[in-house]
mmCIF file of C-alpha atoms in Angstrom:
data_model
loop_
_atom_site.group_PDB
_atom_site.id
_atom_site.type_symbol
_atom_site.label_atom_id
_atom_site.label_comp_id
_atom_site.label_asym_id
_atom_site.label_seq_id
_atom_site.Cartn_x
_atom_site.Cartn_y
_atom_site.Cartn_z
ATOM 1 C CA UNK A 21 176.492 80.635 65.428
ATOM 2 C CA UNK A 22 175.591 78.270 67.699
ATOM 3 C CA UNK A 23 176.806 74.782 69.788
ATOM 4 C CA UNK A 24 180.617 75.097 68.321
ATOM 5 C CA UNK A 25 182.411 72.298 70.020
ATOM 6 C CA UNK A 26 184.871 73.212 73.568
ATOM 7 C CA UNK A 27 187.469 70.853 71.590
ATOM 8 C CA UNK A 28 188.133 74.085 70.460
ATOM 9 C CA UNK A 29 189.753 76.116 73.341
ATOM 10 C CA UNK A 30 190.549 79.813 71.972
ATOM 11 C CA UNK A 31 186.943 80.478 70.182
ATOM 12 C CA UNK A 32 185.187 82.879 71.741
ATOM 13 C CA UNK A 33 181.985 81.470 74.160
ATOM 14 C CA UNK A 34 179.016 83.939 75.079
ATOM 15 C CA UNK A 35 176.836 81.625 77.001
ATOM 16 C CA UNK A 36 177.769 77.519 78.491
ATOM 17 C CA UNK A 37 174.901 75.284 79.003
ATOM 18 C CA UNK A 38 175.858 73.490 81.785
ATOM 19 C CA UNK A 39 173.870 70.245 82.673
ATOM 20 C CA UNK A 40 174.700 67.880 86.361
ATOM 21 C CA UNK A 41 173.322 64.175 85.149
ATOM 22 C CA UNK A 42 173.213 60.868 87.197
ATOM 23 C CA UNK A 43 170.729 57.953 84.812
ATOM 24 C CA UNK A 44 168.783 60.970 82.431
ATOM 25 C CA UNK A 45 167.522 58.387 80.277
ATOM 26 C CA UNK A 46 166.523 58.702 77.087
ATOM 27 C CA UNK A 47 165.025 61.772 78.012
ATOM 28 C CA UNK A 48 167.904 63.507 78.220
ATOM 29 C CA UNK A 49 168.802 62.392 74.596
ATOM 30 C CA UNK A 50 165.209 65.244 73.193
ATOM 31 C CA UNK A 51 166.748 67.460 76.513
ATOM 32 C CA UNK A 52 170.363 67.818 74.501
ATOM 33 C CA UNK A 53 168.814 67.617 70.938
ATOM 34 C CA UNK A 54 166.372 70.750 72.472
ATOM 35 C CA UNK A 55 169.508 72.268 73.703
ATOM 36 C CA UNK A 56 171.904 72.134 70.261
ATOM 37 C CA UNK A 57 169.036 73.403 68.031
ATOM 38 C CA UNK A 58 168.356 76.405 69.301
ATOM 39 C CA UNK A 59 169.289 78.927 66.983
ATOM 40 C CA UNK A 60 171.684 82.460 68.689
ATOM 41 C CA UNK A 61 173.502 84.998 66.589
ATOM 42 C CA UNK A 62 176.973 83.680 69.023
ATOM 43 C CA UNK A 63 178.347 80.462 69.551
ATOM 44 C CA UNK A 64 177.706 78.177 72.051
ATOM 45 C CA UNK A 65 179.618 75.518 73.664
ATOM 46 C CA UNK A 66 178.002 72.808 76.104
ATOM 47 C CA UNK A 67 178.772 70.799 78.961
ATOM 48 C CA UNK A 68 178.322 67.930 81.563
ATOM 49 C CA UNK A 69 178.679 67.048 84.823
ATOM 50 C CA UNK A 70 177.719 63.030 85.410
ATOM 51 C CA UNK A 71 177.604 61.400 89.118
ATOM 52 C CA UNK A 72 178.157 58.012 88.422
ATOM 53 C CA UNK A 73 174.693 57.124 85.901
ATOM 54 C CA UNK A 74 174.768 53.373 85.717
ATOM 55 C CA UNK A 75 173.013 53.697 82.974
ATOM 56 C CA UNK A 76 173.686 55.087 78.849
ATOM 57 C CA UNK A 77 173.710 58.432 79.531
ATOM 58 C CA UNK A 78 177.256 59.648 79.296
ATOM 59 C CA UNK A 79 176.951 57.655 76.141
ATOM 60 C CA UNK A 80 173.798 59.661 74.914
ATOM 61 C CA UNK A 81 175.594 63.049 75.672
ATOM 62 C CA UNK A 82 179.037 62.626 73.832
ATOM 63 C CA UNK A 83 177.213 61.338 70.621
ATOM 64 C CA UNK A 84 176.206 64.658 70.511
ATOM 65 C CA UNK A 85 180.214 66.143 71.414
ATOM 66 C CA UNK A 86 179.095 67.196 73.797
ATOM 67 C CA UNK A 87 182.022 67.954 76.464
ATOM 68 C CA UNK A 88 181.480 64.888 79.919
ATOM 69 C CA UNK A 89 183.014 64.648 83.261
ATOM 70 C CA UNK A 90 182.787 62.453 85.465
ATOM 71 C CA UNK A 91 182.937 62.189 88.980
ATOM 72 C CA UNK A 92 181.859 59.317 91.908
ATOM 73 C CA UNK A 93 178.689 60.021 92.861
ATOM 74 C CA UNK A 94 180.166 60.531 96.629
ATOM 75 C CA UNK A 95 181.458 64.133 95.101
ATOM 76 C CA UNK A 96 178.011 65.386 94.033
ATOM 77 C CA UNK A 97 176.505 68.316 94.958
ATOM 78 C CA UNK A 98 173.779 70.579 93.656
ATOM 79 C CA UNK A 99 174.974 73.980 94.473
ATOM 80 C CA UNK A 100 179.554 72.521 93.540
ATOM 81 C CA UNK A 101 178.512 70.723 91.542
ATOM 82 C CA UNK A 102 177.234 73.539 89.454
ATOM 83 C CA UNK A 103 180.204 75.645 90.750
ATOM 84 C CA UNK A 104 182.268 72.576 88.958
ATOM 85 C CA UNK A 105 180.288 72.461 85.933
ATOM 86 C CA UNK A 106 180.981 77.116 86.081
ATOM 87 C CA UNK A 107 184.731 76.441 86.193
ATOM 88 C CA UNK A 108 185.105 74.203 83.441
ATOM 89 C CA UNK A 109 182.686 76.541 80.861
ATOM 90 C CA UNK A 110 184.407 79.404 79.173
ATOM 91 C CA UNK A 111 181.034 80.970 78.844
ATOM 92 C CA UNK A 112 180.315 85.288 80.394
ATOM 93 C CA UNK A 113 176.692 84.200 80.571
ATOM 94 C CA UNK A 114 176.425 80.527 82.762
ATOM 95 C CA UNK A 115 172.582 78.705 81.915
ATOM 96 C CA UNK A 116 172.231 76.157 83.554
ATOM 97 C CA UNK A 117 169.709 73.425 83.057
ATOM 98 C CA UNK A 118 168.275 69.538 85.250
ATOM 99 C CA UNK A 119 168.640 66.623 83.298
ATOM 100 C CA UNK A 120 164.764 66.473 82.680
ATOM 101 C CA UNK A 121 163.834 70.456 80.865
ATOM 102 C CA UNK A 122 163.863 70.272 77.692
ATOM 103 C CA UNK A 123 163.466 73.665 75.711
ATOM 104 C CA UNK A 124 159.892 74.568 74.890
ATOM 105 C CA UNK A 125 161.178 76.932 70.880
ATOM 106 C CA UNK A 126 164.571 76.977 69.486
ATOM 107 C CA UNK A 127 165.190 81.165 70.640
ATOM 108 C CA UNK A 128 164.847 79.985 74.683
ATOM 109 C CA UNK A 129 168.244 80.176 74.922
ATOM 110 C CA UNK A 130 169.024 83.311 73.506
ATOM 111 C CA UNK A 131 165.919 85.207 74.811
ATOM 112 C CA UNK A 132 167.262 83.514 78.859
ATOM 113 C CA UNK A 133 170.468 85.794 78.467
ATOM 114 C CA UNK A 134 169.323 88.028 76.475
ATOM 115 C CA UNK A 135 166.757 88.864 79.206
ATOM 116 C CA UNK A 136 170.633 88.707 81.913
ATOM 117 C CA UNK A 137 172.411 90.864 79.744
ATOM 118 C CA UNK A 138 169.237 93.547 79.199
ATOM 119 C CA UNK A 139 171.055 95.289 82.381
ATOM 120 C CA UNK A 140 174.270 95.685 83.609
ATOM 121 C CA UNK A 141 172.697 94.939 87.242
ATOM 122 C CA UNK A 142 171.491 91.841 86.641
ATOM 123 C CA UNK A 143 173.455 89.210 88.275
ATOM 124 C CA UNK A 144 170.022 85.927 87.043
ATOM 125 C CA UNK A 145 167.766 85.166 85.397
ATOM 126 C CA UNK A 146 165.110 82.350 85.029
ATOM 127 C CA UNK A 147 162.361 81.198 82.485
ATOM 128 C CA UNK A 148 159.484 79.584 83.148
ATOM 129 C CA UNK A 149 158.473 75.745 83.497
ATOM 130 C CA UNK A 150 155.064 73.871 81.253
ATOM 131 C CA UNK A 151 154.267 71.020 82.552
ATOM 132 C CA UNK A 152 154.315 68.097 79.872
ATOM 133 C CA UNK A 153 151.903 67.350 77.993
ATOM 134 C CA UNK A 154 151.287 63.456 79.338
ATOM 135 C CA UNK A 155 151.390 65.603 83.210
ATOM 136 C CA UNK A 156 147.284 66.042 85.354
ATOM 137 C CA UNK A 157 145.451 68.805 84.931
ATOM 138 C CA UNK A 158 146.467 69.813 87.859
ATOM 139 C CA UNK A 159 150.451 70.732 87.182
ATOM 140 C CA UNK A 160 149.576 72.221 84.406
ATOM 141 C CA UNK A 161 147.245 74.941 85.827
ATOM 142 C CA UNK A 162 149.941 74.711 88.827
ATOM 143 C CA UNK A 163 152.879 76.074 87.393
ATOM 144 C CA UNK A 164 150.660 78.330 85.064
ATOM 145 C CA UNK A 165 149.798 79.870 88.151
ATOM 146 C CA UNK A 166 152.942 80.122 89.452
ATOM 147 C CA UNK A 167 155.060 81.418 87.019
ATOM 148 C CA UNK A 168 152.140 84.176 86.072
ATOM 149 C CA UNK A 169 152.674 85.783 89.589
ATOM 150 C CA UNK A 170 156.507 86.949 87.473
ATOM 151 C CA UNK A 171 155.205 88.788 84.454
ATOM 152 C CA UNK A 172 154.218 88.336 81.545
ATOM 153 C CA UNK A 173 157.535 89.779 80.451
ATOM 154 C CA UNK A 174 160.928 90.937 80.884
ATOM 155 C CA UNK A 175 160.596 91.233 84.833
ATOM 156 C CA UNK A 176 163.815 93.364 86.794
ATOM 157 C CA UNK A 177 162.886 92.730 90.322
ATOM 158 C CA UNK A 178 165.043 94.124 93.650
ATOM 159 C CA UNK A 179 165.485 95.553 97.527
ATOM 160 C CA UNK A 180 163.092 98.282 96.242
ATOM 161 C CA UNK A 181 161.579 98.355 99.781
ATOM 162 C CA UNK A 182 164.350 97.750 103.079
ATOM 163 C CA UNK A 183 162.011 97.939 105.851
ATOM 164 C CA UNK A 184 159.059 95.506 103.347
ATOM 165 C CA UNK A 185 162.359 92.783 102.684
ATOM 166 C CA UNK A 186 163.164 92.313 106.330
ATOM 167 C CA UNK A 187 159.251 92.431 107.345
ATOM 168 C CA UNK A 188 157.085 90.419 104.623
ATOM 169 C CA UNK A 189 158.343 86.516 104.244
ATOM 170 C CA UNK A 190 156.011 86.700 100.702
ATOM 171 C CA UNK A 191 158.028 89.573 99.328
ATOM 172 C CA UNK A 192 160.828 88.082 100.213
ATOM 173 C CA UNK A 193 160.149 84.504 98.834
ATOM 174 C CA UNK A 194 158.826 87.057 95.724
ATOM 175 C CA UNK A 195 162.341 87.870 95.165
ATOM 176 C CA UNK A 196 164.514 84.561 95.727
ATOM 177 C CA UNK A 197 162.536 82.294 93.608
ATOM 178 C CA UNK A 198 165.187 81.462 91.305
ATOM 179 C CA UNK A 199 165.403 77.488 89.229
ATOM 180 C CA UNK A 200 168.021 75.935 88.397
ATOM 181 C CA UNK A 201 166.228 73.692 86.512
ATOM 182 C CA UNK A 202 166.118 76.808 84.115
ATOM 183 C CA UNK A 203 168.396 79.442 85.320
ATOM 184 C CA UNK A 204 171.285 82.173 83.072
ATOM 185 C CA UNK A 205 174.053 83.718 85.415
ATOM 186 C CA UNK A 206 176.622 86.477 84.983
ATOM 187 C CA UNK A 207 179.509 84.967 84.972
ATOM 188 C CA UNK A 208 180.717 88.248 86.380
ATOM 189 C CA UNK A 209 178.447 87.685 89.714
ATOM 190 C CA UNK A 210 179.024 84.267 89.778
ATOM 191 C CA UNK A 211 182.650 84.423 90.441
ATOM 192 C CA UNK A 212 182.844 87.259 93.776
ATOM 193 C CA UNK A 213 179.546 85.137 94.872
ATOM 194 C CA UNK A 214 179.134 81.495 93.587
ATOM 195 C CA UNK A 215 176.762 79.014 93.910
ATOM 196 C CA UNK A 216 176.291 77.570 97.564
ATOM 197 C CA UNK A 217 177.530 74.275 98.675
ATOM 198 C CA UNK A 218 173.471 74.067 100.855
ATOM 199 C CA UNK A 219 171.697 70.581 100.841
ATOM 200 C CA UNK A 220 168.781 72.100 99.061
ATOM 201 C CA UNK A 221 167.396 74.707 96.915
ATOM 202 C CA UNK A 222 171.131 76.296 96.335
ATOM 203 C CA UNK A 223 169.545 78.054 93.124
ATOM 204 C CA UNK A 224 167.191 80.730 95.750
ATOM 205 C CA UNK A 225 169.919 80.657 98.303
ATOM 206 C CA UNK A 226 171.878 82.566 95.844
ATOM 207 C CA UNK A 227 169.225 84.674 94.516
ATOM 208 C CA UNK A 228 168.912 85.531 98.794
ATOM 209 C CA UNK A 229 172.569 85.875 98.465
ATOM 210 C CA UNK A 230 172.000 88.809 95.107
ATOM 211 C CA UNK A 231 169.398 90.508 95.809
ATOM 212 C CA UNK A 232 170.959 91.139 99.283
ATOM 213 C CA UNK A 233 173.823 92.010 97.801
ATOM 214 C CA UNK A 234 172.032 94.724 95.899
ATOM 215 C CA UNK A 235 171.801 93.083 91.947
ATOM 216 C CA UNK A 236 167.824 92.957 90.415
ATOM 217 C CA UNK A 237 167.394 89.521 89.142
ATOM 218 C CA UNK A 238 165.316 89.341 86.463
ATOM 219 C CA UNK A 239 162.314 86.299 84.663
ATOM 220 C CA UNK A 240 161.794 86.043 81.409
ATOM 221 C CA UNK A 241 158.624 84.569 80.451
ATOM 222 C CA UNK A 242 159.594 83.717 76.783
ATOM 223 C CA UNK A 243 162.259 81.465 77.858
ATOM 224 C CA UNK A 244 160.028 78.796 78.826
ATOM 225 C CA UNK A 245 161.333 74.799 79.671
ATOM 226 C CA UNK A 246 158.878 71.410 79.931
ATOM 227 C CA UNK A 247 159.628 70.205 83.403
ATOM 228 C CA UNK A 248 156.858 68.627 85.197
ATOM 229 C CA UNK A 249 156.462 65.797 87.254
ATOM 230 C CA UNK A 250 153.374 64.527 88.192
ATOM 231 C CA UNK A 251 154.340 62.981 91.744
ATOM 232 C CA UNK A 252 153.270 60.054 93.268
ATOM 233 C CA UNK A 253 151.643 60.349 97.033
ATOM 234 C CA UNK A 254 155.006 59.040 98.465
ATOM 235 C CA UNK A 255 157.390 61.356 96.761
ATOM 236 C CA UNK A 256 154.989 63.635 97.300
ATOM 237 C CA UNK A 257 155.150 63.814 101.134
ATOM 238 C CA UNK A 258 159.293 63.281 100.401
ATOM 239 C CA UNK A 259 159.736 66.596 97.960
ATOM 240 C CA UNK A 260 157.799 68.962 100.585
ATOM 241 C CA UNK A 261 159.415 67.344 102.848
ATOM 242 C CA UNK A 262 163.088 68.644 101.458
ATOM 243 C CA UNK A 263 161.471 72.046 100.831
ATOM 244 C CA UNK A 264 160.214 72.841 103.693
ATOM 245 C CA UNK A 265 163.463 71.103 105.650
ATOM 246 C CA UNK A 266 165.593 74.134 103.121
ATOM 247 C CA UNK A 267 163.377 76.222 104.078
ATOM 248 C CA UNK A 268 162.960 76.859 107.989
ATOM 249 C CA UNK A 269 167.679 76.233 107.759
ATOM 250 C CA UNK A 270 168.142 78.706 105.335
ATOM 251 C CA UNK A 271 165.698 81.421 105.351
ATOM 252 C CA UNK A 272 163.757 80.865 108.601
ATOM 253 C CA UNK A 273 160.182 80.440 107.265
ATOM 254 C CA UNK A 274 157.801 77.629 108.717
ATOM 255 C CA UNK A 275 155.555 76.979 105.439
ATOM 256 C CA UNK A 276 153.443 74.432 108.718
ATOM 257 C CA UNK A 277 153.164 75.295 112.211
ATOM 258 C CA UNK A 278 151.234 72.890 113.524
ATOM 259 C CA UNK A 279 148.675 70.469 112.082
ATOM 260 C CA UNK A 280 144.906 71.957 112.577
ATOM 261 C CA UNK A 281 147.030 74.420 110.020
ATOM 262 C CA UNK A 282 148.368 71.469 107.852
ATOM 263 C CA UNK A 283 144.659 70.214 107.972
ATOM 264 C CA UNK A 284 143.525 73.534 106.827
ATOM 265 C CA UNK A 285 146.121 74.150 104.304
ATOM 266 C CA UNK A 286 144.948 70.157 102.660
ATOM 267 C CA UNK A 287 141.509 71.117 103.393
ATOM 268 C CA UNK A 288 141.816 74.258 100.945
ATOM 269 C CA UNK A 289 144.545 73.120 98.094
ATOM 270 C CA UNK A 290 142.401 69.516 97.828
ATOM 271 C CA UNK A 291 138.898 71.830 96.870
ATOM 272 C CA UNK A 292 141.197 73.503 94.543
ATOM 273 C CA UNK A 293 141.979 71.836 92.102
ATOM 274 C CA UNK A 294 138.321 69.890 92.354
ATOM 275 C CA UNK A 295 137.017 73.220 90.934
ATOM 276 C CA UNK A 296 140.362 72.627 88.711
ATOM 277 C CA UNK A 297 139.312 69.604 87.623
ATOM 278 C CA UNK A 298 135.180 70.922 87.257
ATOM 279 C CA UNK A 299 136.484 73.231 84.957
ATOM 280 C CA UNK A 300 137.926 71.033 82.966
ATOM 281 C CA UNK A 301 135.296 68.847 82.201
ATOM 282 C CA UNK A 302 135.516 66.314 84.206
ATOM 283 C CA UNK A 303 132.275 65.161 85.653
ATOM 284 C CA UNK A 304 130.794 61.998 87.263
ATOM 285 C CA UNK A 305 133.043 58.633 88.856
ATOM 286 C CA UNK A 306 136.016 60.940 86.993
ATOM 287 C CA UNK A 307 135.490 63.570 88.805
ATOM 288 C CA UNK A 308 135.634 61.845 91.989
ATOM 289 C CA UNK A 309 137.648 59.502 91.500
ATOM 290 C CA UNK A 310 140.697 62.846 91.151
ATOM 291 C CA UNK A 311 139.366 64.647 93.733
ATOM 292 C CA UNK A 312 139.841 61.806 95.852
ATOM 293 C CA UNK A 313 143.538 61.123 94.225
ATOM 294 C CA UNK A 314 144.226 64.606 95.141
ATOM 295 C CA UNK A 315 142.847 64.635 98.623
ATOM 296 C CA UNK A 316 145.447 62.309 99.552
ATOM 297 C CA UNK A 317 147.965 64.124 97.295
ATOM 298 C CA UNK A 318 147.381 67.559 98.945
ATOM 299 C CA UNK A 319 147.505 65.885 102.374
ATOM 300 C CA UNK A 320 150.994 64.169 101.952
ATOM 301 C CA UNK A 321 152.526 68.030 100.089
ATOM 302 C CA UNK A 322 151.629 69.381 103.665
ATOM 303 C CA UNK A 323 152.697 66.507 106.015
ATOM 304 C CA UNK A 324 155.660 67.148 104.266
ATOM 305 C CA UNK A 325 156.012 70.646 105.247
ATOM 306 C CA UNK A 326 154.674 69.902 108.876
ATOM 307 C CA UNK A 327 157.301 67.387 109.410
ATOM 308 C CA UNK A 328 160.467 69.281 107.451
ATOM 309 C CA UNK A 329 159.915 72.443 109.641
ATOM 310 C CA UNK A 330 159.938 70.054 112.192
ATOM 311 C CA UNK A 331 162.760 68.656 110.866
ATOM 312 C CA UNK A 332 165.184 70.147 113.613
ATOM 313 C CA UNK A 333 163.814 67.499 116.055
ATOM 314 C CA UNK A 334 164.058 63.950 114.025
ATOM 315 C CA UNK A 335 166.788 61.587 114.203
ATOM 316 C CA UNK A 336 169.513 62.065 110.603
ATOM 317 C CA UNK A 337 168.006 58.362 110.040
ATOM 318 C CA UNK A 338 164.476 58.602 109.269
ATOM 319 C CA UNK A 339 165.378 61.932 107.750
ATOM 320 C CA UNK A 340 168.046 59.677 105.228
ATOM 321 C CA UNK A 341 164.519 58.025 104.839
ATOM 322 C CA UNK A 342 161.967 60.540 104.216
ATOM 323 C CA UNK A 343 164.225 63.158 101.773
ATOM 324 C CA UNK A 344 163.124 62.773 98.003
ATOM 325 C CA UNK A 345 166.918 64.104 97.491
ATOM 326 C CA UNK A 346 169.292 62.357 99.885
ATOM 327 C CA UNK A 347 167.653 58.807 97.852
ATOM 328 C CA UNK A 348 168.156 60.121 94.382
ATOM 329 C CA UNK A 349 171.353 61.022 95.290
ATOM 330 C CA UNK A 350 171.472 57.757 96.499
ATOM 331 C CA UNK A 351 170.487 55.449 93.798
ATOM 332 C CA UNK A 352 169.115 57.872 91.283
ATOM 333 C CA UNK A 353 168.814 60.619 89.093
ATOM 334 C CA UNK A 354 170.609 64.769 90.051
#
């Protein structure tokens, strides 16, 4: 069995692949082709909500037999739009992708759903992100290092130590890390605990709620997608502003507590990048040029985190200006 056209409303569906879209471009077609080529022992459907694309995203999806619902851009929200997709779907498992997250193998969907179904206590599962082949070396290394921390095989995580959960921010961050770029939610849990309608980090705030409710989450290393961004200096600043603001709002974390600490963090990250570039074989002018650029990237990262942590002191117009997420919702992709 494989993809079924949702025009057959009586057909059983084990999984629904759900993708919010806005100006997905040519990559959206590649993502959909990879999804529709998935090999499973059960039927699945694919649904899209488009929030005002000005390109041919809607035609790209419909030409492949994918059901598309359109909404005005002002009605989009990260949690609310994904919940709407869930309400329109029929699968026992809700599989969320973004328009630029491309399944890495033909077994991605089966592995992700199997991971979510591996134990009745699992509320949701997520898989790793791989850098696209054209991504810069540091991006490849960052993603590998990040996701290697969740395990080399199917790994279930839950609150095993309540005292540690209450007192250790690092432990809490590990337990609530989740990603709507590549995730699967058990419908029966989602019906009781839907994705929260927050401005950012709807995936991690949902994961925090479910682990606090006693559920487990699963990491499925075999369910990888290509998903990476080589952000420039300004985009890096904006992205980290959004992340730090959401972490302070929803989790009470301060990613940066002061200017001195932020400068130390950027220096440490720049030294890390330099060592990675040397290990990759760069030398001479190439090493100098790439290392200098990464100094700018890491300074932007920590500066964005510092400003995002202090977002409550900023006027609303300035927050809109420096927020990448708000800029994208108003004029770009979701």
